[in-house]
Short mmCIF file of C-alpha atoms in Angstrom, two decimals:
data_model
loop_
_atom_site.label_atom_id
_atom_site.label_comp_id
_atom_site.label_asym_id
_atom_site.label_seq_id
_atom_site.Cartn_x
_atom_site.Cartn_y
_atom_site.Cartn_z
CA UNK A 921 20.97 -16.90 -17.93
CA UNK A 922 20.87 -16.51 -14.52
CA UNK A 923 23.53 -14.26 -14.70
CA UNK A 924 23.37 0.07 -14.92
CA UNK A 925 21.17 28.28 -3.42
CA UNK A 926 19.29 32.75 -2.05
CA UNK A 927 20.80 33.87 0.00
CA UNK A 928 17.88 35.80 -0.58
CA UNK A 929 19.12 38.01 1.38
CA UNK A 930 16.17 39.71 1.99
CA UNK A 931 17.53 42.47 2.43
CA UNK A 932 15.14 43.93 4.78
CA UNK A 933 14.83 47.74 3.60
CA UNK A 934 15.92 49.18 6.30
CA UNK A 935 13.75 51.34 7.16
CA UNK A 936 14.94 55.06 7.66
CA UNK A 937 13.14 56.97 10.18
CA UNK A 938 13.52 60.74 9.54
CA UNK A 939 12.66 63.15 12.82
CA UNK A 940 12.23 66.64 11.72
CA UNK A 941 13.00 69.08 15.12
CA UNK A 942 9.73 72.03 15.07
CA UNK A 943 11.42 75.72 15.31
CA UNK A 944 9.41 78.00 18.04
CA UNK A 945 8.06 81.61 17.13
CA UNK A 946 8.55 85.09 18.76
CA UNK A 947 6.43 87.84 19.06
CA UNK A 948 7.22 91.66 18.66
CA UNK A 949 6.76 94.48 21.46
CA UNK A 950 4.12 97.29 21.09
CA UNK A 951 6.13 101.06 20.91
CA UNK A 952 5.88 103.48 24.26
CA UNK A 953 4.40 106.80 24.28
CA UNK A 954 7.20 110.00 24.96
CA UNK A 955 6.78 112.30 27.98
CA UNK A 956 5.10 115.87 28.16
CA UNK A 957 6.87 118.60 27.40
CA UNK A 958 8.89 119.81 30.19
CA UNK A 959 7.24 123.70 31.99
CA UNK A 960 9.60 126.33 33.57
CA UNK A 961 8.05 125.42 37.03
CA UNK A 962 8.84 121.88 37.00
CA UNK A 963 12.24 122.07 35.09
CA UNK A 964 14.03 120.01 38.26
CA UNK A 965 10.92 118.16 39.09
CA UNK A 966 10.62 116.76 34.77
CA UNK A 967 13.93 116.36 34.83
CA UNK A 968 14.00 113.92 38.28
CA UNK A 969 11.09 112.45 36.69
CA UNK A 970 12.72 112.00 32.99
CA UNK A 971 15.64 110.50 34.99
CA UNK A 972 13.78 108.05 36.71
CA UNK A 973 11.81 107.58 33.47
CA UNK A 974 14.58 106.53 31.79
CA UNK A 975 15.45 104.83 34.45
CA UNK A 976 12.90 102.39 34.99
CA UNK A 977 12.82 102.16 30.92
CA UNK A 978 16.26 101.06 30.88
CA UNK A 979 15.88 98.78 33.69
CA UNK A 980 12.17 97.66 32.03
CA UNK A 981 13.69 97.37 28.34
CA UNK A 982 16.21 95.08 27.91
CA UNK A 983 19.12 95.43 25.42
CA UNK A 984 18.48 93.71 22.17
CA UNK A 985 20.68 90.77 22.25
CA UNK A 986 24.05 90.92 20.18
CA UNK A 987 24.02 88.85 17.25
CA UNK A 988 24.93 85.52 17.95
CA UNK A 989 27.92 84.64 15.85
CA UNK A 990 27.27 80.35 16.41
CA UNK A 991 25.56 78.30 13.95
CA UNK A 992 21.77 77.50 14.59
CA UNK A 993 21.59 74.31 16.23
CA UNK A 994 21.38 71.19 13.68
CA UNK A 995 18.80 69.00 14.42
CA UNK A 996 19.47 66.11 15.72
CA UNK A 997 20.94 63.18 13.16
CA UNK A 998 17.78 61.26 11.65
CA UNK A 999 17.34 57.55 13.51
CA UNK A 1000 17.99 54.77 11.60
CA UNK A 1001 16.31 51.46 12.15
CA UNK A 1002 18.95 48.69 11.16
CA UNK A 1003 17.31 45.22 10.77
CA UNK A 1004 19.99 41.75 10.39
CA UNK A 1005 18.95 41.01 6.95
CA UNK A 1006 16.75 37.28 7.03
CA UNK A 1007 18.78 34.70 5.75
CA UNK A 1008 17.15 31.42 4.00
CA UNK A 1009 19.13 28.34 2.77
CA UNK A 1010 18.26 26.76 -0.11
CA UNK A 1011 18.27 22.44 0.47
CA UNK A 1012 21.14 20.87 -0.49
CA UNK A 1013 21.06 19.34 -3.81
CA UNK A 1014 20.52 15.07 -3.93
CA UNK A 1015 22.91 13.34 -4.05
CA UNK A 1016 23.74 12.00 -7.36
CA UNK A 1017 23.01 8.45 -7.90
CA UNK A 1018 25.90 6.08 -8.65
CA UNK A 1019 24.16 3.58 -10.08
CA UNK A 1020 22.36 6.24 -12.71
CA UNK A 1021 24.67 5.38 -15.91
CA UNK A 1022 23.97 1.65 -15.41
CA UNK A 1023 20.44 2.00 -15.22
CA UNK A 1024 19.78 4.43 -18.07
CA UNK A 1025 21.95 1.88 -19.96
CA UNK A 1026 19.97 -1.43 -19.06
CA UNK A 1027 16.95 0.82 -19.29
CA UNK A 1028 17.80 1.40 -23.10
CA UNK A 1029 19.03 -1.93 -23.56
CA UNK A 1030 15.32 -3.56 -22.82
CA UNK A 1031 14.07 -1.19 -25.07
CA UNK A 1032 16.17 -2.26 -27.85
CA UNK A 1033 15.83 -6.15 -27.29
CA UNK A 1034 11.54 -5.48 -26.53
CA UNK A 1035 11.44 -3.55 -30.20
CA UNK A 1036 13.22 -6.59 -31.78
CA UNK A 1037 10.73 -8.84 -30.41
CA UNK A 1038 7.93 -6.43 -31.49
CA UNK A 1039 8.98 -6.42 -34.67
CA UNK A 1040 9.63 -10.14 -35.09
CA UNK A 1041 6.29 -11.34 -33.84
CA UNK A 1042 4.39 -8.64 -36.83
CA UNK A 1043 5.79 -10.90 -39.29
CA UNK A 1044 4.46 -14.37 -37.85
CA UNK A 1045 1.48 -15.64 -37.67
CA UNK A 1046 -0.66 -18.18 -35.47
CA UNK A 1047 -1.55 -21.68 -36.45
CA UNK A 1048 -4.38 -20.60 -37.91
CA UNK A 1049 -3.04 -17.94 -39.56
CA UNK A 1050 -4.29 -15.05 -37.30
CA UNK A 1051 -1.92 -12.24 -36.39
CA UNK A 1052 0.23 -13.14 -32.86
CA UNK A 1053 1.49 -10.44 -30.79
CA UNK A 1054 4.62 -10.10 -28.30
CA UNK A 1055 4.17 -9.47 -24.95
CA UNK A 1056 6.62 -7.14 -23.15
CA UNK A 1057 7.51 -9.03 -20.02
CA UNK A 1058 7.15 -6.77 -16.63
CA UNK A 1059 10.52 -5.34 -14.98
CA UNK A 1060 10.90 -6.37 -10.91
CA UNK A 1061 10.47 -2.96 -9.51
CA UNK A 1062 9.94 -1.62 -12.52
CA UNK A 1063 13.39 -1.22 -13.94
CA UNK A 1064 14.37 -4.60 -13.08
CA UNK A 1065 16.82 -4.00 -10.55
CA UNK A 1066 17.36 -5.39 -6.92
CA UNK A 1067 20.11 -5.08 -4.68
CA UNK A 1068 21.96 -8.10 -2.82
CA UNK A 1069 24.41 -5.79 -0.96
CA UNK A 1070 20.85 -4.30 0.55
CA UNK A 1071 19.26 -7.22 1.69
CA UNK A 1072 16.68 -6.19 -1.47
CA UNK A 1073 15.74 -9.70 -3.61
CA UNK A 1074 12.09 -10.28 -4.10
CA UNK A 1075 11.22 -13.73 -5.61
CA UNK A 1076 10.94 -15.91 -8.56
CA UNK A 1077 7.71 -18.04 -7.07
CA UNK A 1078 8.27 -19.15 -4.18
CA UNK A 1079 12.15 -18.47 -4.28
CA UNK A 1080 14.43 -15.82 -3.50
CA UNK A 1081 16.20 -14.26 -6.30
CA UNK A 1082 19.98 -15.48 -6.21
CA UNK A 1083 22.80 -12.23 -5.23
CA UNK A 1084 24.86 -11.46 -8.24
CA UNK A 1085 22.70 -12.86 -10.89
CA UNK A 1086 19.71 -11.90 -13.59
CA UNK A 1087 17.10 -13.81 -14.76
CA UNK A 1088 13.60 -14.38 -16.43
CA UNK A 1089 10.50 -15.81 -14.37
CA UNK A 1090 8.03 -17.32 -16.77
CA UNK A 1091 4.22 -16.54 -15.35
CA UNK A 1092 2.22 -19.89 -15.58
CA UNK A 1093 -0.86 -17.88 -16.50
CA UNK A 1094 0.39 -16.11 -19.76
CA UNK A 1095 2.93 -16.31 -22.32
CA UNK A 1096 5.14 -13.30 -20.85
CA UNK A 1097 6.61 -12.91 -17.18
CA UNK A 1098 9.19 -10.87 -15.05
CA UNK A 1099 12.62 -9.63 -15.60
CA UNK A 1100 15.09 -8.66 -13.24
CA UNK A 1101 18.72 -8.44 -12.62
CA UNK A 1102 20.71 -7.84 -9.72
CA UNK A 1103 23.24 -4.03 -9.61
CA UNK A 1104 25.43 -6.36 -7.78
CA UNK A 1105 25.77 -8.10 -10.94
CA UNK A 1106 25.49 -5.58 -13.46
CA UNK A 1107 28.10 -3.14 -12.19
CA UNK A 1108 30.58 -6.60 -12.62
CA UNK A 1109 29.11 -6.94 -16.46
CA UNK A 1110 29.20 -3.01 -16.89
CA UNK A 1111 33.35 -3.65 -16.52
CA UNK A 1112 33.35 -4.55 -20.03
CA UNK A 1113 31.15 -1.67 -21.40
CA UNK A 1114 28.39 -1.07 -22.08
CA UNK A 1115 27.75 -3.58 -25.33
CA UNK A 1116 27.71 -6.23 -22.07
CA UNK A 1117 25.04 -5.07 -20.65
CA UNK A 1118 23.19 -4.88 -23.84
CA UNK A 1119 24.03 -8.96 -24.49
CA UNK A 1120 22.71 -9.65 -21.08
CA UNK A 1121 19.37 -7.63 -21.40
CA UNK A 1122 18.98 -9.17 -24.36
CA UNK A 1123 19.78 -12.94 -23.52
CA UNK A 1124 17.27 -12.31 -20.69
CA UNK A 1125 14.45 -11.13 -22.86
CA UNK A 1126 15.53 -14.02 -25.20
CA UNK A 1127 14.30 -16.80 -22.13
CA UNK A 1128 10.95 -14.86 -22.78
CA UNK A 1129 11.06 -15.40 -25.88
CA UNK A 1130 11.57 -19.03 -25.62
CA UNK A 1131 8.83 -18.97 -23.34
CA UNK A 1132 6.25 -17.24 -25.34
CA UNK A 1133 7.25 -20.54 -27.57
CA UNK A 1134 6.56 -23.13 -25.04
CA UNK A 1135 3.28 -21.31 -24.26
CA UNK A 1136 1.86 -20.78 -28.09
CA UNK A 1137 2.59 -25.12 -28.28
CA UNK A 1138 5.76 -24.09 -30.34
CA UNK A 1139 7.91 -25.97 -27.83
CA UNK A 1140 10.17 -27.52 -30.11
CA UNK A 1141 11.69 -24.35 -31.31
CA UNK A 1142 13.96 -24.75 -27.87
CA UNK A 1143 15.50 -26.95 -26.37
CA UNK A 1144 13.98 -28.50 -23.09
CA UNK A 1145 13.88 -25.42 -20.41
CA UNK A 1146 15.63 -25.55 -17.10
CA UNK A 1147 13.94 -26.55 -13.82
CA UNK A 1148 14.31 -26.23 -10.65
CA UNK A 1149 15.94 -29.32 -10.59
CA UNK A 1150 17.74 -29.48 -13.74
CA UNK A 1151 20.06 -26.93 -15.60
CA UNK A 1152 19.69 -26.86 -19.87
CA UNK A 1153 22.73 -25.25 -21.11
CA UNK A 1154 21.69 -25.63 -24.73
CA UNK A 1155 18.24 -23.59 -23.33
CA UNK A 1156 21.06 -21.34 -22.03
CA UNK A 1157 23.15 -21.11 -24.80
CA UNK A 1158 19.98 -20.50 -27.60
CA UNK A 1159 19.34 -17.57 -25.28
CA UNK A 1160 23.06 -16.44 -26.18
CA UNK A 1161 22.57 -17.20 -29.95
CA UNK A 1162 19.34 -15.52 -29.78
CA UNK A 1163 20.94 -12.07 -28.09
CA UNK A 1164 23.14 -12.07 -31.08
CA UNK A 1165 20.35 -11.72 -33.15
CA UNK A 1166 19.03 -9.03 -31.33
CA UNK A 1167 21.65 -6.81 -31.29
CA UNK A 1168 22.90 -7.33 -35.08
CA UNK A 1169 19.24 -6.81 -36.16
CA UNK A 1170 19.37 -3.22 -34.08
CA UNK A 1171 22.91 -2.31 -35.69
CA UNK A 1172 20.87 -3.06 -38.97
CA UNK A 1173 17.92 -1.24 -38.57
CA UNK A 1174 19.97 1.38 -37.22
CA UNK A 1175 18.28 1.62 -33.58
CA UNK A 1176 20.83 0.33 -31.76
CA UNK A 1177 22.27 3.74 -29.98
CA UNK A 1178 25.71 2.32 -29.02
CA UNK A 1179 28.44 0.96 -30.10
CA UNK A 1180 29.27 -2.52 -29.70
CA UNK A 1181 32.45 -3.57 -28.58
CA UNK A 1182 32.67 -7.34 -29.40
CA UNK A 1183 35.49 -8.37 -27.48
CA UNK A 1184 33.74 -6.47 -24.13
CA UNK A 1185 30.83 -9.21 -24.77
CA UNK A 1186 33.23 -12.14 -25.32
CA UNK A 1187 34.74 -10.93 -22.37
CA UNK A 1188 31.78 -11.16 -20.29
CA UNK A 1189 30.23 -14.50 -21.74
CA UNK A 1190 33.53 -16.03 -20.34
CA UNK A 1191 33.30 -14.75 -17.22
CA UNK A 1192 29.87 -16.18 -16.84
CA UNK A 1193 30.81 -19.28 -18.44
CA UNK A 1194 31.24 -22.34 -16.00
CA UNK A 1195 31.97 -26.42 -16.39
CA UNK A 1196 29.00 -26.31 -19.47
CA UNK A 1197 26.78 -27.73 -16.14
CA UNK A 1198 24.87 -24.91 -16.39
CA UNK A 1199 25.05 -22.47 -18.36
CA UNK A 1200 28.16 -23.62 -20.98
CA UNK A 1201 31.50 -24.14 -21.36
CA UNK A 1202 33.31 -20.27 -22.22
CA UNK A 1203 33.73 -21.73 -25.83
CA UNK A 1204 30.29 -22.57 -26.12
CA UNK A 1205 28.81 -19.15 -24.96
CA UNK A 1206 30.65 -17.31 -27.07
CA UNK A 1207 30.37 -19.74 -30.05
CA UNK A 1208 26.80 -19.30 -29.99
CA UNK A 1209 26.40 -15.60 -29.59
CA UNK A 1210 28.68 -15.28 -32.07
CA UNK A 1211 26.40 -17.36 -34.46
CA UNK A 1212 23.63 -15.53 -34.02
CA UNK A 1213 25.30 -11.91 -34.46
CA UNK A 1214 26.61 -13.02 -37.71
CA UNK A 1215 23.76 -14.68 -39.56
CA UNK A 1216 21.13 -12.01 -37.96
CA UNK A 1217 18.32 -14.13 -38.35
CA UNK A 1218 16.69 -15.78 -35.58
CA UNK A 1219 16.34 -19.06 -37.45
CA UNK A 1220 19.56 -19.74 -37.15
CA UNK A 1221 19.11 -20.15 -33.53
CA UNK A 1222 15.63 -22.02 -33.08
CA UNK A 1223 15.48 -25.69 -33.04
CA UNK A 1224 13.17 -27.65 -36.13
CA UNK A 1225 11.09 -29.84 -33.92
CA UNK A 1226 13.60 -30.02 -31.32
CA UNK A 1227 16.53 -30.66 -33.27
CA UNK A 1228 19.45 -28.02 -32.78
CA UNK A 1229 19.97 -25.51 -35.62
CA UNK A 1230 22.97 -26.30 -38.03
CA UNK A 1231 25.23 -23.91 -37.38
#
């Protein structure tokens, strides 16, 4: 089939600056000696010269000062260094991805349709009775996912990958290849929840499945693959039956981590469904997943020596 802040403020300590104003110092006088005692003979003469004496004293000595009734002088207010606090912005966050539920769910959905496949190939054996292992195929880009509304396809050989589409290309080196799927596409199949995009993955990982036949010379467990050339709807519709499988067997074993909603898959099998050219009639689709969620068992979907399973 062709067809998920800081604003650190730093807050710059601003620093206070504290000026402390120095107070001066005074120094005392030294005290005077008194004049000689006065004679009769000079009684005018000491007491001119007493008058001038205290004279020249009073004009020498000056009056105390009177006590100064204002408050000392404050010192002078402390300066303060303000500094605009350094702002930083933090990035804003991503943006959030759109397409993230879509691709966690397809992401989960190859897991559970690669464990099947693990599991089935432990129980088989080669021709020769050796042990035979599965090969997880490789995801385009590693999750699988290009983007036709980008201009983003990469190639399938030599061929662009069609818009609106998923698909399997086989390597012709190995009994594996690539998987990838187009968000184009998968946001249409994610419409009808998220069991869709599970039956897609796994219809997908079914082709390499029917690959890894062709490869080990078990070709006539399928039905004759497409080519470039020429569409095999019964190639696409055991991919359908074989999804079934896949998905009942992880609702069994109890790995499967969603719900399935049937109808959601129906719904999407008929919207891929065309003429039965390529890929089936709706009917047919459907029929065959539905055969192959029922019965579980991949038998039920593989051809005996290229005869079609009775269903």
């Amino acid at each position: 089939m062709n067809c998920t802040r800081v604003v650190g403020a730093l807050i710059a300590a601003a620093g206070v600056i504290a000026l402390t104003a120095a107070c001066g110092t005074s120094t005392a006088g030294s005290p005077t000696t008194g004049p000689a005692a006065p004679t009769v003979t000079s009684t005018v003469t000491a007491t001119q010269t007493e008058t001038a004496t205290a004279t020249e004293t009073a004009m020498v000595t000056p009056a105390p000062p009177p006590p100064s009734t204002s408050s000392p002088t404050s010192p002078p207010p402390a300066a303060t260094r303000t500094e605009t606090p350094a702002t930083t912005q933090e990035a804003p966050p991503p943006l959030a991805d759109p397409d993230a539920e879509i691709r966690a769910a397809v992401a989960s959905a190859f897991g559970v349709a690669d464990r099947y496949w693990s599991d089935v190939f432990t129980h088989w054996e080669g021709n020769h009775g050796e042990p035979v292992y599965w090969d997880t195929p490789r995801l385009f880009h590693g999750d699988g996912f290009y983007d036709s509304s980008r201009g983003f396809f990469g190639t399938c050989g030599s061929e662009r990958r069609p818009p609106d589409n998923a698909g399997f290309c086989k390597d012709g080196y190995a009994g594996t290849g690539e998987l990838a799927w187009d968000i184009v596409f998968m946001h249409h199949v994610a419409a009808d929840g998220d069991g869709a995009l599970y039956a897609v993955v796994a219809h997908e990982v079914a082709h390499a499945a029917q690959w890894r036949f062709w490869f080990d010379g078990e070709g006539g467990a399928t039905p004759e693959p497409p080519t470039i050339h020429h569409d095999s709807p019964k190639y696409e519709q055991q991919a359908d039956c074989i999804a079934g499988v896949t998905l009942a067997r992880a609702v069994q074993d109890g790995y499967l981590p969603v719900e399935l909603d049937l109808d959601g898959i129906a719904r999407s099998l008929v919207d891929a469904g065309d003429d039965g050219s390529s890929h089936g009639t709706p009917a047919e689709r459907t029929g065959a997943f539905g055969t192959g969620y029922r019965t579980g068992d991949v038998e039920s979907c593989l051809y005996n020596q290229g005869r079609p399973p009775t269903t």
